[in-house]
């Protein structure tokens, strides 16, 4: 299986930028997803990376380096509603449809 | 509206009393999966299914059963629940095939089970 590591918690100020790192180990990488999950709610899809580089979607961007087994999610112009848990999930070629999730990073945005 | 629907949303029950959590999706997805989410452990896959009558174990299948008799439904069955199965459960679905490799899994709203 995969070993996926993310920081447990991060705190930032409204309007600032926060970067959430994710490192993974897998024998056959086949894509990385970021999800947002508000407390007690379902995870919702944010971004997908399969090639190296940066994917930008409005205030959110996600970066991937396959050689380093590393991704980050960048949240810009933070808003109070961005307070949530952010989940990194990796797909492996050995089971193309299974996602292995990190434990998640809880981001708290302060006024 | 495209969605994954789980029922019940909340359930408190006692050890040994069989229960079923239903999951239904209206997106014609082939792939369906059950996860449990526990503090500090993230989402762990229990069982998954790649089509009707095709199911397989995930990472933590012990104590659970599933069935896939119809494409849209994927119930999770706890034959003899125990307190260590107290958790938040999510059902998810997605398209399959190389053309859809960038398609995410869609999650239901979750079922919070408490086994006393």
Coordinates of C-alpha atoms in Angstrom, one line a residue:
Chain A
X1 CA 0.0 0.0 0.0
X2 CA 0.9 3.6 0.1
X3 CA 2.4 5.6 2.9
X4 CA 0.9 9.1 2.7
X5 CA 2.0 11.9 5.1
X6 CA 0.5 15.3 5.7
X7 CA 0.8 17.7 8.6
X8 CA -1.9 17.3 11.2
X9 CA -2.9 21.0 11.6
X10 CA -2.2 24.4 10.2
X11 CA -3.4 27.9 11.2
X12 CA -3.4 30.9 9.0
X13 CA -5.0 34.4 8.9
X14 CA -7.8 35.5 6.7
X15 CA -6.4 36.8 3.4
X16 CA -3.1 35.0 3.7
X17 CA -1.7 32.0 1.8
X18 CA -1.3 28.5 3.2
X19 CA 0.6 25.5 1.6
X20 CA -0.3 22.0 2.7
X21 CA 2.3 19.4 1.8
X22 CA 1.8 15.8 1.1
X23 CA 4.5 13.1 0.6
X24 CA 3.8 9.6 -0.5
X25 CA 5.5 6.3 -1.3
X26 CA 4.0 4.1 -3.9
X27 CA 5.3 1.4 -6.2
X28 CA 3.2 2.6 -9.2
X29 CA 1.9 6.1 -9.0
X30 CA -1.2 6.8 -11.1
X31 CA -2.6 10.1 -9.9
X32 CA -3.1 12.3 -6.8
X33 CA -6.3 13.9 -5.7
X34 CA -6.9 16.7 -3.1
X35 CA -10.3 16.8 -1.3
X36 CA -11.8 19.3 1.1
X37 CA -13.8 18.1 4.0
X38 CA -15.7 20.3 6.4
X39 CA -16.4 18.9 9.8
X40 CA -19.0 16.2 9.7
X41 CA -19.5 16.5 6.0
X42 CA -18.5 14.5 2.9
X43 CA -15.2 15.1 1.2
X44 CA -15.5 17.2 -2.0
X45 CA -13.1 17.1 -4.9
X46 CA -10.6 20.0 -5.3
X47 CA -7.9 19.0 -7.7
X48 CA -6.2 16.2 -9.6
X49 CA -2.5 15.9 -10.7
X50 CA -0.9 13.0 -12.7
X51 CA 1.9 14.9 -14.4
X52 CA 4.6 17.0 -12.8
X53 CA 3.7 20.7 -12.4
X54 CA 1.2 23.1 -11.2
X55 CA -2.6 22.9 -11.7
X56 CA -4.4 26.1 -10.9
X57 CA -8.1 26.5 -10.1
X58 CA -9.1 29.9 -8.9
X59 CA -7.8 30.4 -5.4
X60 CA -6.6 26.8 -5.1
X61 CA -3.5 25.4 -6.9
X62 CA -1.9 21.9 -6.6
X63 CA 1.6 20.9 -7.5
X64 CA 3.1 17.5 -8.1
X65 CA 6.7 16.2 -8.3
X66 CA 6.6 12.5 -9.1
X67 CA 10.3 12.0 -8.7
X68 CA 10.2 13.3 -5.1
X69 CA 6.8 11.7 -4.2
X70 CA 5.6 15.1 -3.2
X71 CA 2.6 17.3 -3.7
X72 CA 1.3 20.5 -2.2
X73 CA -2.1 22.3 -2.1
X74 CA -1.9 26.1 -2.1
X75 CA -4.8 28.1 -0.8
X76 CA -4.6 31.8 -1.6
X77 CA -6.6 34.7 -0.3
X78 CA -7.9 32.6 2.6
X79 CA -11.5 33.0 3.7
X80 CA -13.1 31.9 6.9
X81 CA -15.1 29.2 4.9
X82 CA -11.7 27.6 4.0
X83 CA -11.5 26.3 7.5
X84 CA -11.7 22.5 6.9
X85 CA -9.7 19.3 6.6
X86 CA -7.7 18.8 3.4
X87 CA -7.2 15.2 2.3
X88 CA -4.4 14.0 0.0
X89 CA -5.2 10.7 -1.9
X90 CA -3.0 8.7 -4.1
X91 CA -3.9 6.1 -6.7
X92 CA -1.7 3.2 -7.6
X93 CA -1.4 1.2 -10.8
X94 CA -1.8 -2.1 -8.9
X95 CA -5.4 -1.2 -8.2
X96 CA -6.4 1.6 -10.6
X97 CA -9.6 2.6 -8.9
X98 CA -8.6 2.5 -5.3
X99 CA -7.7 5.7 -3.5
X100 CA -5.4 5.6 -0.5
X101 CA -5.9 8.7 1.8
X102 CA -3.6 10.6 4.1
X103 CA -5.0 11.4 7.5
X104 CA -5.8 14.9 6.5
X105 CA -4.6 18.4 7.5
X106 CA -7.0 20.6 9.5
X107 CA -6.7 24.2 8.5
X108 CA -8.0 26.9 10.8
X109 CA -8.5 30.4 9.3
X110 CA -8.4 33.2 11.9
X111 CA -9.8 36.6 11.4
Chain B
X1 CA -29.1 16.1 -9.2
X2 CA -26.1 13.8 -9.3
X3 CA -25.6 12.3 -5.9
X4 CA -24.6 9.5 -3.6
X5 CA -27.3 8.8 -0.9
X6 CA -26.6 7.0 2.3
X7 CA -29.1 5.9 4.9
X8 CA -29.3 6.2 7.8
X9 CA -27.3 9.3 8.6
X10 CA -27.0 8.5 12.3
X11 CA -27.5 5.2 14.2
X12 CA -27.0 4.2 17.8
X13 CA -27.3 0.4 18.3
X14 CA -26.0 -2.4 20.5
X15 CA -23.4 -5.0 20.1
X16 CA -24.5 -8.0 18.0
X17 CA -27.6 -6.5 16.4
X18 CA -27.3 -6.8 12.7
X19 CA -27.5 -3.6 10.7
X20 CA -27.4 -2.5 7.1
X21 CA -26.3 0.9 5.8
X22 CA -27.7 1.6 2.3
X23 CA -25.9 3.5 -0.5
X24 CA -27.4 4.5 -3.8
X25 CA -26.0 6.5 -6.7
X26 CA -27.8 8.0 -9.7
X27 CA -24.7 8.6 -11.9
X28 CA -24.5 5.2 -13.5
X29 CA -21.1 4.7 -12.0
X30 CA -19.5 1.3 -12.2
X31 CA -17.1 1.7 -9.2
X32 CA -18.4 2.0 -5.7
X33 CA -16.6 1.8 -2.4
X34 CA -17.1 2.0 1.4
X35 CA -14.7 3.8 3.7
X36 CA -14.6 4.3 7.5
X37 CA -13.1 7.5 8.9
X38 CA -11.5 7.6 12.4
X39 CA -9.6 10.4 14.1
X40 CA -6.0 10.4 13.1
X41 CA -6.4 7.6 10.7
X42 CA -8.1 9.2 7.7
X43 CA -10.3 7.3 5.3
X44 CA -9.7 3.6 5.1
X45 CA -11.3 1.4 2.5
X46 CA -13.5 -1.4 3.7
X47 CA -14.8 -3.0 0.5
X48 CA -15.2 -1.9 -3.1
X49 CA -17.1 -3.1 -6.2
X50 CA -16.2 -2.6 -9.9
X51 CA -19.6 -3.8 -11.2
X52 CA -22.7 -5.8 -10.5
X53 CA -21.8 -9.0 -8.6
X54 CA -18.1 -8.0 -8.5
X55 CA -16.8 -7.0 -5.0
X56 CA -13.5 -7.2 -3.3
X57 CA -11.9 -6.5 0.1
X58 CA -10.2 -3.2 0.9
X59 CA -7.8 -2.5 3.7
X60 CA -10.1 -3.1 6.7
X61 CA -12.8 -5.7 5.6
X62 CA -13.1 -7.7 8.9
X63 CA -16.6 -7.6 10.4
X64 CA -18.3 -6.2 7.2
X65 CA -20.1 -7.6 4.2
X66 CA -21.3 -6.0 1.0
X67 CA -23.4 -6.9 -2.0
X68 CA -23.8 -5.4 -5.5
X69 CA -27.0 -6.9 -7.0
X70 CA -27.8 -3.7 -8.9
X71 CA -25.5 -1.1 -10.4
X72 CA -26.9 1.8 -8.3
X73 CA -26.9 0.1 -4.9
X74 CA -24.0 -1.0 -2.7
X75 CA -25.2 -1.8 0.9
X76 CA -22.8 -2.3 3.8
X77 CA -23.8 -5.0 6.2
X78 CA -22.6 -5.5 9.8
X79 CA -23.7 -9.0 10.8
X80 CA -22.6 -8.7 14.4
X81 CA -21.6 -5.1 15.2
X82 CA -19.0 -4.5 17.9
X83 CA -17.9 -1.3 19.6
X84 CA -14.7 -1.1 17.5
X85 CA -16.9 -0.5 14.5
X86 CA -18.1 2.8 15.9
X87 CA -17.1 5.2 13.2
X88 CA -18.1 7.6 10.5
X89 CA -18.8 5.7 7.3
X90 CA -18.7 7.0 3.7
X91 CA -19.9 5.5 0.5
X92 CA -18.3 6.7 -2.8
X93 CA -18.7 6.1 -6.5
X94 CA -16.9 6.9 -9.7
X95 CA -16.7 6.2 -13.4
X96 CA -14.2 3.5 -14.5
X97 CA -12.0 3.3 -17.6
X98 CA -8.8 4.9 -18.8
X99 CA -10.8 7.8 -20.3
X100 CA -12.0 8.7 -16.9
X101 CA -8.8 8.4 -14.9
X102 CA -9.0 12.0 -13.8
X103 CA -12.6 11.7 -12.5
X104 CA -12.9 11.9 -8.8
X105 CA -14.9 9.7 -6.4
X106 CA -18.1 11.3 -5.3
X107 CA -19.0 10.8 -1.7
X108 CA -22.2 10.4 0.2
X109 CA -23.0 12.6 3.3
X110 CA -21.8 9.9 5.7
X111 CA -23.3 7.7 8.3
X112 CA -22.3 8.0 11.9
X113 CA -22.6 4.7 13.7
X114 CA -22.3 4.2 17.4
X115 CA -22.2 0.6 18.7
X116 CA -22.7 0.3 22.4

